[in-house]
XYZ file of C-alpha atoms in Angstrom:
594
model
C -106.070 29.150 56.310
C -109.151 28.560 53.910
C -111.780 26.179 54.895
C -111.503 22.702 53.165
C -114.269 23.588 51.041
C -112.720 26.977 49.879
C -109.403 25.071 49.351
C -110.903 22.628 46.865
C -112.891 25.075 44.943
C -110.072 27.472 44.376
C -107.540 25.010 43.605
C -109.410 22.145 41.791
C -108.602 23.690 38.375
C -105.017 23.763 39.024
C -104.897 27.415 40.113
C -105.238 29.616 43.193
C -106.593 33.164 43.595
C -106.221 35.866 46.066
C -109.857 36.103 47.123
C -109.667 32.640 49.001
C -105.968 33.152 50.204
C -105.086 33.969 53.840
C -103.460 37.417 54.510
C -99.977 35.886 54.724
C -100.380 34.241 51.356
C -101.511 37.400 49.753
C -98.274 39.303 50.708
C -96.554 36.187 49.182
C -98.017 36.706 45.905
C -95.587 39.606 45.294
C -92.623 37.466 46.004
C -93.608 34.623 43.749
C -92.345 36.486 40.516
C -88.810 36.812 42.232
C -89.025 33.163 43.532
C -89.444 31.654 40.028
C -87.198 34.115 38.127
C -84.920 32.416 35.490
C -81.869 32.409 37.646
C -83.382 31.331 40.826
C -85.089 27.982 39.829
C -82.918 24.976 40.362
C -83.626 21.515 42.043
C -81.186 19.301 43.808
C -81.180 15.851 45.157
C -78.448 14.319 47.492
C -78.091 10.711 48.137
C -75.869 9.364 50.744
C -73.755 6.363 50.574
C -76.019 4.301 52.810
C -78.634 4.926 50.451
C -77.210 3.759 47.170
C -76.909 0.381 45.737
C -73.223 0.519 45.137
C -72.095 2.717 48.137
C -71.426 5.719 46.151
C -72.946 9.140 46.943
C -75.205 10.741 44.323
C -75.930 14.555 43.566
C -78.488 15.444 40.921
C -78.739 19.107 39.727
C -80.995 20.740 37.441
C -79.676 24.265 36.616
C -82.878 26.051 35.662
C -82.345 29.233 33.760
C -84.111 30.299 30.582
C -81.124 32.597 29.553
C -77.866 30.440 30.263
C -76.221 28.431 27.504
C -75.882 24.780 28.788
C -72.250 23.770 28.085
C -69.414 22.033 29.679
C -66.735 24.320 31.091
C -63.135 22.954 31.796
C -60.593 24.229 34.159
C -57.203 22.391 33.568
C -55.207 21.419 36.553
C -52.292 23.760 37.166
C -49.376 24.933 39.304
C -49.506 28.674 40.037
C -46.500 31.042 40.763
C -46.262 32.627 44.226
C -48.337 35.795 44.569
C -50.599 34.652 41.466
C -54.131 36.027 41.357
C -57.307 35.188 39.598
C -60.338 37.236 38.455
C -63.696 36.506 39.827
C -66.921 36.921 37.588
C -70.472 36.674 38.547
C -71.657 33.538 37.014
C -75.190 34.601 36.361
C -74.637 38.253 34.978
C -71.045 37.629 33.725
C -69.783 40.959 35.182
C -66.398 41.301 36.837
C -66.301 41.301 40.560
C -62.764 41.562 41.597
C -59.527 39.659 42.030
C -58.378 37.316 44.804
C -55.199 35.298 45.263
C -54.798 32.083 43.538
C -53.829 28.672 45.124
C -50.643 27.289 44.528
C -52.172 24.296 42.923
C -55.569 23.823 41.223
C -57.381 20.580 40.270
C -58.964 19.556 37.005
C -62.452 20.655 36.919
C -65.195 19.793 34.106
C -68.815 20.416 34.553
C -69.383 20.553 38.303
C -67.097 17.769 39.368
C -63.219 17.491 39.742
C -60.622 14.956 39.312
C -60.716 13.730 42.978
C -64.495 12.950 42.897
C -65.787 16.165 44.434
C -69.323 17.284 43.066
C -70.990 20.584 43.757
C -74.442 21.923 42.853
C -76.865 24.627 44.215
C -80.359 26.091 44.311
C -80.995 29.856 45.112
C -83.456 30.612 47.844
C -82.964 34.373 47.932
C -83.918 35.035 51.480
C -84.402 38.335 53.360
C -84.247 41.198 50.648
C -82.084 43.292 52.919
C -79.500 40.541 52.981
C -78.944 40.377 49.296
C -75.434 41.054 48.662
C -75.490 42.272 45.154
C -73.742 45.397 44.733
C -72.322 45.561 48.277
C -68.822 45.294 47.267
C -68.515 41.632 47.800
C -66.187 39.652 45.450
C -67.454 36.206 45.853
C -70.529 35.149 44.178
C -72.137 31.756 44.462
C -71.171 30.328 41.182
C -67.331 31.338 41.682
C -67.604 29.706 44.930
C -68.586 26.373 43.437
C -65.960 26.451 40.679
C -63.120 27.738 42.970
C -64.034 25.001 45.571
C -63.879 22.398 43.114
C -60.318 23.491 42.002
C -59.081 23.663 45.242
C -60.755 20.845 47.357
C -61.019 16.938 47.341
C -63.761 16.624 50.230
C -66.947 18.263 51.252
C -65.425 19.182 54.682
C -62.756 21.290 52.739
C -65.290 22.772 50.434
C -67.390 24.128 53.461
C -64.359 25.494 55.001
C -63.010 27.279 51.987
C -66.326 28.692 51.138
C -66.806 30.140 54.481
C -63.057 31.523 54.417
C -63.690 33.159 50.945
C -66.786 35.101 51.859
C -65.235 36.174 55.151
C -62.302 37.333 53.544
C -63.537 38.800 50.185
C -67.224 39.454 50.861
C -70.196 37.828 49.616
C -71.825 38.984 46.204
C -75.060 36.845 45.937
C -78.238 36.320 47.884
C -79.468 33.176 49.848
C -77.950 29.966 48.380
C -78.243 26.170 49.174
C -75.200 24.287 48.132
C -75.065 20.576 47.664
C -72.016 18.695 47.914
C -70.595 14.955 47.519
C -67.350 13.512 47.715
C -67.711 9.738 47.566
C -67.818 9.374 51.297
C -70.208 12.094 52.394
C -73.040 14.247 51.245
C -73.801 17.789 52.765
C -76.196 20.545 52.338
C -74.654 24.146 53.092
C -77.217 26.997 53.388
C -75.644 30.299 53.309
C -76.823 33.925 53.107
C -75.114 37.237 52.948
C -75.305 40.118 55.501
C -76.560 42.784 53.116
C -75.239 46.270 53.639
C -74.848 45.425 57.344
C -71.425 43.908 57.331
C -68.768 41.944 55.225
C -69.315 38.043 54.928
C -72.099 35.373 55.400
C -73.937 33.223 57.851
C -74.491 29.552 57.225
C -75.368 26.147 58.422
C -74.086 22.935 56.797
C -75.696 19.533 57.581
C -74.386 16.050 56.690
C -76.938 13.780 54.913
C -77.320 10.719 57.419
C -76.327 7.515 56.056
C -79.211 5.809 54.262
C -81.116 9.309 53.963
C -81.893 11.329 50.916
C -82.299 15.268 50.774
C -83.815 17.410 48.405
C -83.950 21.254 48.171
C -85.636 23.631 45.656
C -85.283 27.478 46.020
C -86.462 27.439 49.589
C -84.160 27.293 52.572
C -84.874 23.935 54.321
C -82.533 24.212 57.448
C -84.625 24.619 60.569
C -83.235 23.998 64.121
C -79.899 22.046 64.147
C -77.534 20.448 66.662
C -74.774 22.947 67.978
C -72.685 20.004 69.724
C -72.154 17.591 66.699
C -69.386 18.990 64.291
C -69.124 15.615 62.374
C -72.712 16.138 61.106
C -73.524 19.812 61.599
C -71.400 22.888 61.046
C -72.120 26.564 61.237
C -70.810 29.961 61.223
C -70.106 31.486 64.728
C -72.302 34.281 64.377
C -75.413 32.543 62.599
C -77.370 33.062 65.744
C -75.967 36.573 66.871
C -76.390 38.041 63.635
C -80.037 37.393 63.424
C -80.461 38.826 66.813
C -78.422 41.949 65.762
C -80.802 42.478 62.731
C -84.017 41.724 64.806
C -84.847 38.423 63.479
C -84.435 36.435 66.616
C -85.254 37.638 70.201
C -82.247 38.461 72.300
C -83.651 36.213 75.290
C -84.524 33.177 73.072
C -82.046 30.242 73.537
C -79.438 29.468 70.801
C -80.613 25.749 70.679
C -84.089 26.857 69.490
C -82.876 29.063 66.621
C -84.570 28.331 63.271
C -82.165 29.169 60.351
C -85.159 29.156 57.804
C -87.485 31.086 60.119
C -84.950 33.746 60.559
C -83.402 34.361 57.159
C -85.922 32.816 54.499
C -89.421 32.529 56.109
C -91.743 30.191 54.060
C -94.334 32.072 52.007
C -97.095 30.657 49.771
C -94.526 31.016 46.789
C -91.717 29.370 48.711
C -93.913 26.364 49.461
C -95.983 26.068 46.190
C -93.131 26.629 43.904
C -90.213 25.287 45.908
C -91.125 22.919 48.536
C -93.771 21.210 46.268
C -91.029 19.882 44.152
C -89.269 18.522 47.261
C -92.590 16.969 48.353
C -92.884 15.407 44.832
C -89.596 13.788 45.022
C -90.044 12.669 48.572
C -93.249 10.892 47.941
C -91.723 8.809 45.202
C -89.186 7.387 47.705
C -91.594 6.998 50.671
C -94.923 6.690 49.148
C -97.884 9.124 49.030
C -99.158 7.904 52.377
C -96.156 8.965 54.137
C -96.167 12.472 52.608
C -99.915 12.944 53.106
C -99.416 15.096 56.164
C -97.527 17.537 54.378
C -99.748 18.075 51.455
C -101.499 21.307 52.867
C -97.986 22.592 53.364
C -96.921 21.927 49.778
C -99.958 23.564 48.594
C -98.963 26.697 50.334
C -101.935 26.633 52.523
C -100.622 25.416 55.909
C -97.100 26.813 56.376
C -96.819 25.347 59.930
C -96.485 21.553 59.016
C -93.067 21.825 57.457
C -91.609 18.732 55.688
C -88.547 17.039 57.155
C -85.081 17.916 55.811
C -84.459 14.459 54.631
C -86.171 10.992 54.306
C -85.096 7.424 54.412
C -86.282 5.740 51.214
C -88.636 2.767 51.648
C -90.277 0.506 49.111
C -93.491 2.358 48.053
C -94.012 0.144 44.942
C -94.054 -3.711 45.077
C -90.787 -5.280 43.763
C -88.814 -1.783 44.111
C -85.503 -1.778 46.042
C -85.159 1.086 48.542
C -81.347 1.560 47.466
C -81.050 3.913 44.626
C -78.768 3.789 41.616
C -77.946 6.485 38.925
C -81.058 5.086 36.760
C -83.332 5.486 39.679
C -82.246 9.245 40.256
C -82.312 10.150 36.580
C -85.915 8.869 36.548
C -86.594 10.874 39.708
C -85.240 14.084 38.322
C -87.967 13.663 35.461
C -90.817 14.128 38.055
C -93.651 16.509 36.909
C -96.118 15.974 39.815
C -97.911 13.332 37.807
C -100.740 11.399 39.578
C -100.661 13.978 42.543
C -103.124 16.451 43.687
C -101.031 19.007 41.637
C -101.027 16.864 38.511
C -100.832 19.728 35.663
C -101.647 17.822 32.818
C -105.380 18.160 32.886
C -106.020 14.426 33.052
C -107.095 14.058 36.641
C -109.250 17.007 36.820
C -110.125 20.021 34.707
C -106.926 22.460 34.504
C -107.427 25.948 32.873
C -103.795 25.777 32.059
C -103.774 22.275 30.351
C -103.413 22.531 26.643
C -104.805 19.943 24.058
C -101.524 17.992 24.197
C -102.057 17.195 28.029
C -98.389 18.477 28.460
C -97.245 18.721 32.148
C -95.332 22.006 31.213
C -96.425 25.655 31.408
C -95.281 28.636 29.759
C -93.886 31.291 31.924
C -94.693 33.383 34.031
C -95.862 30.936 36.628
C -98.307 33.656 38.055
C -100.766 35.281 35.979
C -103.773 37.644 36.385
C -107.187 37.660 34.947
C -107.992 41.242 34.240
C -111.618 40.376 34.041
C -111.911 39.127 37.674
C -108.950 40.766 39.105
C -107.804 37.307 40.560
C -104.200 36.024 40.338
C -103.524 32.557 39.440
C -100.444 30.129 39.544
C -99.362 27.428 37.458
C -97.350 24.427 39.063
C -93.784 24.342 39.193
C -92.338 20.895 38.488
C -88.815 19.177 38.842
C -88.334 18.590 35.222
C -88.844 21.972 33.504
C -88.490 23.406 29.943
C -86.206 26.213 31.004
C -83.312 24.178 32.268
C -79.756 25.117 30.973
C -78.022 21.959 31.929
C -78.609 18.898 34.244
C -76.737 16.034 35.688
C -76.831 13.090 38.012
C -73.359 12.535 39.347
C -71.949 9.484 41.301
C -68.932 9.945 43.316
C -67.193 6.663 43.824
C -64.255 6.369 46.360
C -63.105 3.218 45.003
C -62.320 4.135 41.712
C -58.988 6.036 40.493
C -59.028 9.612 40.736
C -59.689 10.729 37.184
C -62.808 8.247 37.144
C -64.110 8.816 40.498
C -66.817 11.304 39.643
C -69.016 10.427 36.771
C -71.600 12.858 35.780
C -74.498 11.993 33.669
C -74.759 15.133 32.037
C -77.064 17.003 29.663
C -78.159 20.462 28.191
C -81.662 21.298 28.646
C -84.783 19.652 30.219
C -84.135 16.763 32.648
C -87.162 15.114 31.748
C -86.671 14.877 27.942
C -82.785 14.977 27.673
C -80.421 12.061 26.721
C -77.361 12.072 29.478
C -73.791 11.512 28.477
C -71.086 10.171 30.724
C -68.415 13.089 31.743
C -65.792 11.893 34.250
C -64.476 14.389 36.565
C -61.000 13.762 35.255
C -61.639 14.351 31.680
C -59.244 17.038 30.421
C -61.440 18.175 27.332
C -64.830 18.862 26.829
C -66.355 16.938 23.911
C -66.725 18.977 20.938
C -70.456 19.405 20.611
C -70.817 20.091 24.412
C -68.016 22.701 24.743
C -68.362 26.342 24.982
C -66.243 28.696 22.687
C -66.596 31.582 25.418
C -67.020 29.627 28.534
C -69.342 29.837 31.408
C -66.746 32.003 33.069
C -63.301 33.321 31.945
C -60.862 30.606 32.345
C -63.192 27.724 31.666
C -62.470 27.807 28.040
C -59.023 29.065 27.909
C -57.855 26.587 25.165
C -60.892 26.729 23.115
C -60.911 27.817 19.394
C -64.437 28.443 18.127
C -65.233 26.038 15.389
C -62.297 23.794 16.131
C -62.657 22.794 19.931
C -66.285 24.145 20.431
C -69.276 25.143 18.105
C -69.891 28.635 17.086
C -72.781 29.147 19.076
C -74.459 30.797 22.361
C -77.667 31.229 24.050
C -78.851 33.415 21.262
C -77.225 32.077 18.021
C -77.918 28.382 17.347
C -75.982 25.877 15.641
C -76.885 22.343 14.456
C -73.319 21.353 15.861
C -74.174 22.412 19.358
C -75.535 19.829 21.822
C -77.643 22.680 23.538
C -79.451 23.670 20.467
C -80.211 20.056 19.165
C -81.286 18.906 22.705
C -83.700 21.957 22.768
C -85.112 20.878 19.297
C -85.861 17.584 20.614
C -87.315 18.748 23.941
C -89.467 21.335 22.149
C -91.244 18.774 20.313
C -92.645 17.088 23.565
C -94.168 20.311 24.686
C -97.568 21.928 24.011
C -100.284 20.463 21.558
C -97.922 17.640 20.327
C -97.037 16.277 23.730
C -99.667 13.585 23.844
C -98.029 12.072 20.553
C -94.385 12.950 20.848
C -93.780 12.459 24.577
C -94.318 8.582 24.626
C -92.194 8.215 21.548
C -89.412 10.420 23.024
C -89.679 8.389 26.345
C -89.037 5.195 24.336
C -85.972 6.742 22.510
C -84.696 8.215 25.889
C -84.936 4.903 27.814
C -83.197 2.692 25.210
C -80.358 5.071 24.541
C -79.831 5.848 28.037
C -79.663 2.156 29.086
C -76.995 1.526 26.616
C -74.827 4.395 27.586
C -75.235 3.362 31.307
C -74.055 -0.209 30.294
C -71.178 1.298 28.147
C -69.924 3.393 31.220
C -70.305 0.232 33.457
C -67.847 -1.504 31.165
C -65.619 1.508 30.878
C -65.481 1.641 34.692
C -63.925 -1.844 34.676
C -61.228 -0.793 32.426
C -60.486 2.357 34.358
C -60.283 0.564 37.570
C -57.843 -2.053 36.222
C -55.730 0.754 34.656
C -55.634 2.579 38.190
C -54.416 -0.499 39.965
C -51.536 -0.908 37.472
C -48.763 1.192 38.622
C -47.161 1.767 35.102
C -50.579 2.616 33.650
C -51.865 5.198 36.340
C -50.750 8.333 34.323
C -52.863 7.074 31.320
C -56.255 6.908 33.276
C -56.916 10.624 32.558
C -56.296 10.537 28.894
C -58.331 7.046 28.603
C -61.157 8.745 30.573
C -60.939 11.872 28.321
C -61.096 9.711 25.024
C -64.038 7.672 26.150
C -66.228 10.866 27.095
C -65.394 12.393 23.721
C -66.467 9.269 21.548
C -69.489 8.381 23.866
C -70.748 12.130 23.628
C -70.021 12.494 20.025
C -71.990 9.201 19.290
C -74.873 10.231 21.398
C -74.967 13.912 19.675
C -75.324 12.347 16.291
C -78.073 9.836 17.462
C -80.101 12.646 19.182
C -79.925 14.706 16.233
C -81.502 11.959 14.278
C -83.947 11.550 16.985
C -85.005 14.980 16.290
C -85.426 14.621 12.696
C -87.443 11.374 13.089
C -89.705 12.898 15.684
C -90.325 15.952 13.582
C -91.032 14.109 10.568
C -93.540 11.960 12.363
C -95.429 15.032 13.706
C -94.935 17.913 11.495
C -97.710 20.183 10.253
C -100.168 18.964 12.865
C -100.326 15.399 11.639
C -99.076 12.211 12.974
C -97.176 10.384 10.082
C -96.513 6.612 9.668
C -95.515 4.243 6.912
C -98.331 3.241 4.571
C -99.433 -0.331 4.753
C -99.429 -0.464 0.926
C -96.275 -2.126 -0.470
C -94.292 0.063 -2.991
C -93.942 -1.074 -6.493
C -90.944 -3.200 -7.294
C -88.183 -1.710 -9.555
C -88.011 -2.749 -12.992
C -87.978 -5.417 -14.619
C -90.377 -6.916 -12.131
C -94.014 -6.650 -13.175
C -96.138 -3.871 -11.636
C -99.014 -4.620 -9.361
C -102.130 -2.498 -10.082
C -102.561 -0.196 -7.162
C -98.954 -0.363 -5.963
C -97.332 3.159 -5.293
C -94.102 4.429 -6.930
C -92.896 6.298 -3.820
C -93.383 6.587 -0.314
C -96.730 8.134 0.728
C -97.012 7.906 4.484
C -100.318 7.794 6.355
C -101.327 10.980 7.940
C -103.467 11.210 11.045
C -104.946 14.438 11.988
C -103.859 15.612 15.588
C -106.197 18.507 16.198
C-alpha cells in the first residue's frame, strides 16, 4: 500500500497512476476494462421489510449497458401442454442457447416482476476467468434464469431452488453473477459462478437480508464467510467448498467454516474495489453516515483491500430529522448517487480534477481507464451509481398485503437513474404501455403479441423514434451531461422531483382502489385489467410530459446560451395604442455559457 503522502498525491486530481500503485493493483489494471464493460456494470440495492416505512421489501436495479434497448418485456401467464418446451436465448448477446422443458403453468411477468409480487435483479461480478461458462455448452444464462424464475415462482425461496436446479440440469452459460430477490416477506442475495470447463453446473451462496438491514452490490462478489447451519437465512450449493478445493482455490486441510466465497471465486482487485465496491460505499454512507463508513474509505479507493466492508448495514439517522425507515422515494434518491461531497467527488468542485469539464458534471465518458501516452501512466475516472449508460432502472416495492396483480410495483424508467422520470408498472399488468414496449422483445416470447407501430414504437437501440420512451428519456438525460450540466441539471432536478412526487401520489391513490377491488369477491378478476389500464394511462401521460420537458430544456440551453423570457412587455395587438420600445414578437434574453 502506498504511503499516505503518495496516496493523496496520486489521487487528489481524481486519478490514479501505476507508478504509485502496489504490485497487486498493477495486476488489477488489466482487469478493470473487463469489470466496467457495457454488460458487466449494474448496481442493486435490497431493503428488508424491517427497514421500510410500510413493511414492504424493496429492490432497486440499474441495468447498466450502453448497447441494450431499455424496454418493458411481457411474458403473459399461460397453461402449457404436457411435454411442452421453451427456447433459451442469451439475454446479453441474443444468441440461441438451447431448449428446456416448459413448466405446466407460468405466471404473468412484466419487466422484472411477476403477478405474485416476486422481483429479481442482478449485477455481474465475472469472477475467475477459468470459471467463465460462456461457450461451455451450458444452456442457462443469467438473464434467462431471471425471466424463467419469475414465470415459475412466487417466492425467493422457490427462485433460489429453481435457479440451482436449472443450472445443475442444463448447465450454466454466463460468468459470476449476484442475483437480488424480493418477495414481499424476504429479500435475498444469491451469488453464483459456473464451473468453466471443469464440469457442468455452478456453485453458489444465498444470504437473506436481516430484518432492518439494507444490502447493496455492484459488480463485485460480496459474500465472504457464511453460516453453514442456518438454512432459514443462509443457503449454499453442496459443493461450494469442495469445488474450490478441487481447483486449488482453497486448502484441503482448511476448515469449511472459514471458507470465503469471494476470496475463492472473485478476489477483490483495485478495479473491483474502486469501480464496484466504491458504489456500495457511497450508498452505505448515505444510510449510516460518513463517520461510520470512514474505516472503509481506503478499501473503496482500492488501496487497502484487507478492510472489506460489511455485507449489509442497518440504516441510522445520518442527517437531522431523517427517518431511518426507507420508502420508495428515499430509494429513488439513493439510486441517483454520484459520489457527491465525498473523497471521490468527480465534479471538480471540491478539488482540481483532470477529468472534470466546464459544466462540473459528475459523469465521465467511457472508458473509465485511460492512458497518458506522454507519461506512460494509466488513470481512472470514478464509477458512480447513477450513470449515463443505463438501459433501464427500477425501484420495486413488493407488498404482501396487496392483491396479487398489484403486489409488486416497479417504478420503472429507461436510461440514467439520476435523470429519469419513473413510471408505475405493476407486476400483474398484462400489457406494456405503448411508448415503453418493444417490438422485438428483450428475448423471444417477451413480445409475442406485439405488432410494430401498433403495440410498440418502431425503434431499437440503433434506430430512434420520438414515440419511444427510451429515446425521449435519453434526449432529456443527455442535456444534463457535459458543459451544459451546470445549468440543465438543477432545472431537470426540479422537473423530476415535481413530476415524480405526483406520480407517487397517483399510485398511492390507485393502490387504495386495487386493495378494495381485491377484497370484493365479485371484483377480484378485474384487478389485473384495472391495474393494466392504470399503468397504460400513467405511462402515456408521463411520456408526453417528459417529451415536453426535453423541448423546454433544449430551448433554454441551445447553441451554448441560457435563454429566458425578456423583461420587456410585448406590444399589445391592435387596436390598442403602441408603446415606444415595445417588441412585436418574443425576443428572449440570451446569457452566454462559455
